[in-house]
Short mmCIF file of C-alpha atoms and ligand atoms in Angstrom, two decimals:
data_model
loop_
_atom_site.label_atom_id
_atom_site.label_comp_id
_atom_site.label_asym_id
_atom_site.label_seq_id
_atom_site.Cartn_x
_atom_site.Cartn_y
_atom_site.Cartn_z
CA UNK A 18 0.00 0.00 0.00
CA UNK A 19 1.32 3.46 -0.81
CA UNK A 20 1.81 5.29 2.46
CA UNK A 21 1.21 9.02 2.69
CA UNK A 22 4.34 10.89 3.57
CA UNK A 23 5.56 14.45 3.46
CA UNK A 24 8.16 13.46 0.87
CA UNK A 25 5.53 12.44 -1.73
CA UNK A 26 5.59 14.91 -4.63
CA UNK A 27 3.49 14.90 -7.80
CA UNK A 28 5.56 14.43 -10.96
CA UNK A 29 4.01 15.48 -14.26
CA UNK A 30 0.43 14.29 -14.74
CA UNK A 31 0.47 10.65 -13.59
CA UNK A 32 3.57 10.34 -11.43
CA UNK A 33 4.09 10.37 -7.69
CA UNK A 34 7.71 10.82 -6.66
CA UNK A 35 8.60 8.24 -4.01
CA UNK A 36 12.15 9.47 -3.52
CA UNK A 37 14.83 6.79 -3.84
CA UNK A 38 12.26 4.20 -4.95
CA UNK A 39 11.53 6.25 -8.07
CA UNK A 40 8.23 7.45 -9.53
CA UNK A 41 4.92 5.60 -9.10
CA UNK A 42 2.46 5.92 -11.99
CA UNK A 43 -1.12 6.24 -10.73
CA UNK A 44 -2.32 4.36 -13.85
CA UNK A 45 -0.45 1.23 -12.68
CA UNK A 46 -3.07 -1.56 -12.70
CA UNK A 47 -0.75 -4.43 -11.83
CA UNK A 48 1.26 -3.57 -8.73
CA UNK A 49 2.47 -0.82 -6.40
CA UNK A 50 6.00 -0.58 -7.74
CA UNK A 51 7.69 2.46 -9.19
CA UNK A 52 8.83 2.48 -12.83
CA UNK A 53 12.41 1.77 -11.72
CA UNK A 54 11.35 -1.24 -9.62
CA UNK A 55 9.06 -2.53 -12.40
CA UNK A 56 11.81 -2.46 -15.03
CA UNK A 57 14.28 -4.15 -12.65
CA UNK A 58 11.88 -7.09 -12.25
CA UNK A 59 11.58 -7.64 -16.01
CA UNK A 60 15.28 -8.58 -16.26
CA UNK A 61 15.24 -12.10 -17.72
CA UNK A 62 18.12 -13.23 -15.49
CA UNK A 63 17.55 -13.10 -11.80
CA UNK A 64 20.42 -13.83 -9.43
CA UNK A 65 19.76 -14.20 -5.73
CA UNK A 66 21.47 -15.71 -2.72
CA UNK A 67 19.56 -16.25 0.49
CA UNK A 68 21.74 -17.49 3.31
CA UNK A 69 20.07 -19.91 5.76
CA UNK A 70 19.87 -17.13 8.33
CA UNK A 71 18.70 -14.33 6.00
CA UNK A 72 15.44 -12.73 7.08
CA UNK A 73 14.11 -13.52 3.57
CA UNK A 74 14.59 -17.20 4.37
CA UNK A 75 12.29 -17.10 7.39
CA UNK A 76 12.23 -20.16 9.64
CA UNK A 77 14.44 -22.31 7.40
CA UNK A 78 15.41 -24.26 10.52
CA UNK A 79 11.94 -25.87 10.45
CA UNK A 80 11.24 -25.72 6.71
CA UNK A 81 14.39 -27.61 5.76
CA UNK A 82 12.69 -30.97 6.39
CA UNK A 83 11.48 -30.39 2.79
CA UNK A 84 13.93 -31.41 0.00
CA UNK A 85 13.48 -28.16 -1.95
CA UNK A 86 11.90 -25.27 -0.04
CA UNK A 87 11.83 -21.99 -1.94
CA UNK A 88 13.21 -18.87 -0.24
CA UNK A 89 10.14 -16.85 0.87
CA UNK A 90 12.04 -13.65 -0.08
CA UNK A 91 11.99 -14.78 -3.72
CA UNK A 92 8.25 -15.40 -3.58
CA UNK A 93 7.73 -12.03 -1.87
CA UNK A 94 9.37 -10.31 -4.88
CA UNK A 95 7.16 -12.23 -7.33
CA UNK A 96 4.06 -11.36 -5.30
CA UNK A 97 5.02 -7.67 -5.10
CA UNK A 98 5.33 -7.55 -8.90
CA UNK A 99 2.12 -9.38 -9.77
CA UNK A 100 -0.26 -8.06 -7.11
CA UNK A 101 -1.51 -4.98 -5.30
CA UNK A 102 -2.50 -4.75 -1.62
CA UNK A 103 -5.44 -6.93 -0.46
CA UNK A 104 -4.76 -9.55 -3.14
CA UNK A 105 -5.37 -13.28 -2.75
CA UNK A 106 -2.81 -15.81 -3.97
CA UNK A 107 -3.14 -19.56 -4.57
CA UNK A 108 -0.28 -22.08 -4.41
CA UNK A 109 -1.41 -25.61 -5.40
CA UNK A 110 1.94 -27.20 -4.42
CA UNK A 111 2.58 -25.36 -1.18
CA UNK A 112 5.33 -27.53 0.38
CA UNK A 113 6.56 -25.84 3.55
CA UNK A 114 4.92 -22.57 2.59
CA UNK A 115 7.45 -20.47 0.63
CA UNK A 116 4.57 -18.66 -1.13
CA UNK A 117 2.45 -18.32 2.01
CA UNK A 118 5.32 -16.77 3.96
CA UNK A 119 6.20 -14.64 0.91
CA UNK A 120 2.64 -13.28 0.88
CA UNK A 121 2.83 -12.38 4.57
CA UNK A 122 6.22 -10.70 3.99
CA UNK A 123 4.84 -8.71 1.04
CA UNK A 124 2.37 -7.12 3.47
CA UNK A 125 -0.52 -4.87 2.35
CA UNK A 126 -3.01 -7.37 3.76
CA UNK A 127 -2.13 -9.89 1.01
CA UNK A 128 -3.36 -13.40 1.79
CA UNK A 129 -2.48 -16.78 0.34
CA UNK A 130 -4.01 -20.24 0.36
CA UNK A 131 -1.89 -23.35 -0.17
CA UNK A 132 -2.66 -26.95 -1.10
CA UNK A 133 -0.21 -29.69 -0.17
CA UNK A 134 -0.41 -33.48 0.05
CA UNK A 135 1.92 -33.98 3.00
CA UNK A 136 0.69 -32.86 6.47
CA UNK A 137 4.19 -32.81 7.96
CA UNK A 138 5.12 -29.96 5.57
CA UNK A 139 2.18 -27.95 6.88
CA UNK A 140 3.35 -28.57 10.46
CA UNK A 141 6.86 -27.37 9.55
CA UNK A 142 5.35 -24.26 7.91
CA UNK A 143 3.35 -23.47 11.05
CA UNK A 144 6.42 -23.91 13.27
CA UNK A 145 8.43 -21.57 11.00
CA UNK A 146 5.66 -18.93 11.20
CA UNK A 147 5.35 -19.19 14.97
CA UNK A 148 9.11 -18.90 15.43
CA UNK A 149 9.27 -15.73 13.28
CA UNK A 150 5.93 -14.18 14.33
CA UNK A 151 4.58 -14.51 10.78
CA UNK A 152 0.84 -14.73 10.06
CA UNK A 153 -0.23 -18.35 9.40
CA UNK A 154 -2.25 -18.72 6.20
CA UNK A 155 -4.57 -21.67 5.41
CA UNK A 156 -3.19 -24.80 3.79
CA UNK A 157 -5.52 -27.53 2.50
CA UNK A 158 -4.03 -31.00 2.94
CA UNK A 159 -5.14 -32.93 -0.14
CA UNK A 160 -4.39 -33.67 -3.78
CA UNK A 161 -4.69 -30.40 -5.73
CA UNK A 162 -6.82 -32.25 -8.21
CA UNK A 163 -9.57 -32.11 -5.54
CA UNK A 164 -9.30 -28.34 -5.04
CA UNK A 165 -12.87 -27.66 -6.17
CA UNK A 166 -14.19 -29.68 -3.21
CA UNK A 167 -13.14 -26.82 -0.95
CA UNK A 168 -15.18 -23.61 -0.60
CA UNK A 169 -11.91 -21.81 0.14
CA UNK A 170 -10.99 -22.39 -3.50
CA UNK A 171 -14.27 -22.95 -5.35
CA UNK A 172 -15.86 -19.79 -3.99
CA UNK A 173 -12.83 -17.52 -4.28
CA UNK A 174 -11.19 -15.70 -7.18
CA UNK A 175 -7.45 -15.29 -7.10
CA UNK A 176 -5.21 -12.39 -8.12
CA UNK A 177 -2.17 -14.62 -8.65
CA UNK A 178 -1.39 -18.32 -8.87
CA UNK A 179 2.11 -19.51 -8.07
CA UNK A 180 2.90 -23.17 -8.74
CA UNK A 181 6.13 -24.89 -7.81
CA UNK A 182 5.28 -28.47 -8.78
CA UNK A 183 7.61 -31.44 -8.48
CA UNK A 184 9.80 -31.66 -11.57
CA UNK A 185 8.36 -34.99 -12.70
CA UNK A 186 10.12 -37.86 -10.92
CA UNK A 187 13.50 -36.07 -10.72
CA UNK A 188 13.67 -36.28 -6.92
CA UNK A 189 13.03 -40.02 -7.03
CA UNK A 190 16.20 -40.76 -8.97
CA UNK A 191 18.90 -42.46 -6.97
CA UNK A 192 22.03 -40.32 -6.98
CA UNK A 193 24.98 -41.68 -8.88
CA UNK A 194 28.47 -40.44 -9.78
CA UNK A 195 30.05 -37.34 -8.29
CA UNK A 196 27.09 -36.02 -6.34
CA UNK A 197 26.63 -39.35 -4.56
CA UNK A 198 30.36 -39.58 -3.80
CA UNK A 199 30.51 -36.04 -2.49
CA UNK A 200 27.35 -36.32 -0.42
CA UNK A 201 28.32 -39.72 0.83
CA UNK A 202 24.83 -41.07 0.09
CA UNK A 203 22.84 -42.28 -2.84
CA UNK A 204 19.34 -41.94 -1.45
CA UNK A 205 16.60 -40.50 -3.58
CA UNK A 206 14.60 -37.73 -1.86
CA UNK A 207 10.99 -38.01 -3.07
CA UNK A 208 8.61 -35.40 -1.61
CA UNK A 209 6.11 -38.01 -0.41
CA UNK A 210 5.25 -41.69 -0.87
CA UNK A 211 1.70 -40.90 -2.02
CA UNK A 212 0.65 -42.15 -5.42
CA UNK A 213 -1.15 -38.81 -5.96
CA UNK A 214 2.22 -36.98 -5.74
CA UNK A 215 3.13 -35.59 -9.17
CA UNK A 216 6.72 -36.44 -8.30
CA UNK A 217 5.88 -40.16 -8.27
CA UNK A 218 4.43 -40.25 -11.80
CA UNK A 219 6.16 -41.06 -15.06
CA UNK A 220 6.67 -38.18 -17.45
CA UNK A 221 3.51 -38.75 -19.49
CA UNK A 222 1.18 -39.05 -16.49
CA UNK A 223 3.00 -36.18 -14.78
CA UNK A 224 2.33 -33.79 -17.68
CA UNK A 225 -1.29 -34.94 -17.96
CA UNK A 226 -2.00 -34.39 -14.27
CA UNK A 227 -0.09 -31.10 -14.10
CA UNK A 228 -2.22 -29.76 -16.95
CA UNK A 229 -5.46 -30.82 -15.21
CA UNK A 230 -4.45 -29.14 -11.95
CA UNK A 231 -3.33 -25.95 -13.65
CA UNK A 232 -6.51 -25.88 -15.73
CA UNK A 233 -8.65 -26.13 -12.57
CA UNK A 234 -6.59 -23.44 -10.86
CA UNK A 235 -6.84 -21.15 -13.90
CA UNK A 236 -10.66 -21.22 -13.66
CA UNK A 237 -10.31 -19.52 -10.25
CA UNK A 238 -7.90 -16.85 -11.57
CA UNK A 239 -9.27 -13.36 -12.26
CA UNK A 240 -9.12 -12.04 -15.81
CA UNK A 241 -5.87 -10.36 -16.83
CA UNK A 242 -4.10 -11.86 -13.81
CA UNK A 243 -1.02 -14.05 -13.82
CA UNK A 244 -0.06 -17.66 -13.24
CA UNK A 245 3.62 -18.29 -12.47
CA UNK A 246 5.20 -21.75 -12.69
CA UNK A 247 8.64 -22.81 -11.47
CA UNK A 248 10.40 -25.62 -13.27
CA UNK A 249 13.75 -27.17 -14.05
CA UNK A 250 15.03 -29.23 -16.96
CA UNK A 251 16.50 -32.73 -16.71
CA UNK A 252 19.89 -33.83 -17.93
CA UNK A 253 19.58 -34.62 -21.66
CA UNK A 254 19.38 -38.34 -22.49
CA UNK A 255 20.19 -40.23 -25.68
CA UNK A 256 16.61 -40.37 -26.90
CA UNK A 257 15.23 -37.25 -25.19
CA UNK A 258 16.68 -33.72 -24.79
CA UNK A 259 14.48 -33.46 -21.64
CA UNK A 260 13.61 -29.79 -22.01
CA UNK A 261 10.84 -29.86 -19.42
CA UNK A 262 10.35 -26.08 -19.33
CA UNK A 263 9.49 -26.05 -23.05
CA UNK A 264 7.09 -29.00 -22.62
CA UNK A 265 5.33 -27.13 -19.81
CA UNK A 266 5.06 -23.92 -21.86
CA UNK A 267 3.41 -25.82 -24.75
CA UNK A 268 1.22 -27.85 -22.40
CA UNK A 269 -0.15 -24.93 -20.39
CA UNK A 270 -0.62 -22.86 -23.56
CA UNK A 271 -3.33 -25.40 -24.48
CA UNK A 272 -5.39 -24.33 -21.44
CA UNK A 273 -8.21 -22.04 -22.63
CA UNK A 274 -7.43 -18.33 -22.18
CA UNK A 275 -3.96 -18.91 -20.75
CA UNK A 276 -1.31 -17.01 -22.68
CA UNK A 277 2.43 -17.57 -22.22
CA UNK A 278 4.11 -14.20 -21.65
CA UNK A 279 7.78 -15.04 -21.09
CA UNK A 280 10.16 -16.31 -18.46
CA UNK A 281 12.75 -15.34 -15.92
CA UNK A 282 15.74 -17.52 -15.23
CA UNK A 283 16.41 -17.70 -11.52
CA UNK A 284 19.98 -18.45 -10.50
CA UNK A 285 20.15 -19.58 -6.92
CA UNK A 286 23.62 -18.62 -5.70
CA UNK A 287 23.27 -21.01 -2.77
CA UNK A 288 23.59 -23.99 -5.18
CA UNK A 289 26.95 -25.80 -5.17
CA UNK A 290 28.85 -26.82 -8.29
CA UNK A 291 29.72 -30.52 -8.64
CA UNK A 292 32.45 -31.93 -10.90
CA UNK A 293 29.92 -33.97 -12.91
CA UNK A 294 31.58 -35.73 -15.85
CA UNK A 295 35.05 -34.46 -14.96
CA UNK A 296 37.59 -35.24 -16.46
CA UNK A 297 35.84 -37.04 -19.34
CA UNK A 298 32.85 -35.17 -20.73
CA UNK A 299 30.63 -32.14 -20.37
CA UNK A 300 27.77 -32.55 -17.92
CA UNK A 301 25.75 -29.45 -17.06
CA UNK A 302 25.61 -28.10 -13.51
CA UNK A 303 22.05 -26.86 -13.47
CA UNK A 304 22.04 -24.00 -10.99
CA UNK A 305 19.05 -22.20 -12.45
CA UNK A 306 15.32 -22.67 -12.54
CA UNK A 307 12.75 -21.31 -14.98
CA UNK A 308 10.04 -18.99 -13.76
CA UNK A 309 7.40 -19.30 -16.49
CA UNK A 310 4.84 -16.51 -16.69
CA UNK A 311 1.30 -16.93 -18.10
CA UNK A 312 -1.63 -14.50 -18.15
CA UNK A 313 -5.37 -15.20 -18.25
CA UNK A 314 -6.65 -13.19 -21.22
C1 SAM B 6 8.74 -28.30 -5.36
S1 SAM B 6 7.81 -28.67 -3.94
C2 SAM B 6 7.15 -27.09 -3.48
C3 SAM B 6 8.02 -26.38 -2.47
C4 SAM B 6 7.39 -25.08 -2.01
N1 SAM B 6 7.46 -24.07 -3.03
C5 SAM B 6 8.07 -24.57 -0.74
O1 SAM B 6 8.56 -23.44 -0.74
O2 SAM B 6 8.13 -25.31 0.22
C6 SAM B 6 6.39 -29.50 -4.59
C7 SAM B 6 5.37 -29.93 -3.53
O3 SAM B 6 4.20 -30.41 -4.18
C8 SAM B 6 3.62 -31.42 -3.36
N2 SAM B 6 2.72 -32.20 -4.24
C9 SAM B 6 3.04 -33.13 -5.18
N3 SAM B 6 1.95 -33.58 -5.82
C10 SAM B 6 0.89 -32.93 -5.26
C11 SAM B 6 -0.51 -32.97 -5.51
N4 SAM B 6 -1.03 -33.78 -6.42
N5 SAM B 6 -1.30 -32.15 -4.77
C12 SAM B 6 -0.77 -31.33 -3.82
N6 SAM B 6 0.56 -31.25 -3.54
C13 SAM B 6 1.38 -32.04 -4.26
C14 SAM B 6 4.83 -32.19 -2.83
O4 SAM B 6 4.51 -32.88 -1.63
C15 SAM B 6 5.85 -31.05 -2.63
O5 SAM B 6 5.85 -30.59 -1.30
#
């Protein structure tokens, strides 16, 4: 929310000078950012590093029971770009609540609702919130495919959907080679053992179910609002280049009224480099994720 202050000055016809933040355009329909902040967010490469103790990584001590929790600070930035105050956000793969905490951190009375299969992730989320005095938002414990059974979803309209689904069965793969040697273990780290978990499906069934869930979610999204999806590619294989982000763009573009608008590439500086393939052949160290952006038009 734009706060009144003595330093606010009118600039030309539509601008309000917010000092160091830059100039806010009163015609801005999407967010409460200044022009300078807006343009910064549209950079296609996004490099961040959130240390385990950074305030933007709230309650990581509890949330780290999850194999891939997102830094809430990252989600806060996404929420600040795609929403105004009093907005409602849906996360159909809530995990330990990166989006829900991000919404609380964004402030302006923004609220979020999560859906997650695994109750122990919800418990970890609640502990993280209690330890940091962060507002606890609702999380439905169920398969997202059942979201319409809940009034909280079926009777609401959302200003933003953020989805961080499992990346097919990537987490289920037993570690081999350098990473296993360096970590001293070969265990796979699936999110859950449930058969409903997208992460436990083969590629074909994964894509089919992801599309169904995103289609359902998109029916609850307001017009001209955004749906943001995180994803990662796999290592290329002999018979498949495994470009999952491209598959997801094509797949979700088939959902009525959903228009792909572009992507940001998020480089997580906290990721370590491993000597995969060394000293024989090139094997990519994938230290980025795709943030795919769709709009309901
Ligand atoms: C990549 S993680 C999300 C992490 C989350 N962004 C966070 O910050 O903690 C994906 C989550 O989706 C959940 N999941 C998988 N299939 C699901 C389904 N069908 N319905 C609801 N949740 C599901 C998994 O249990 C996992 O926690």
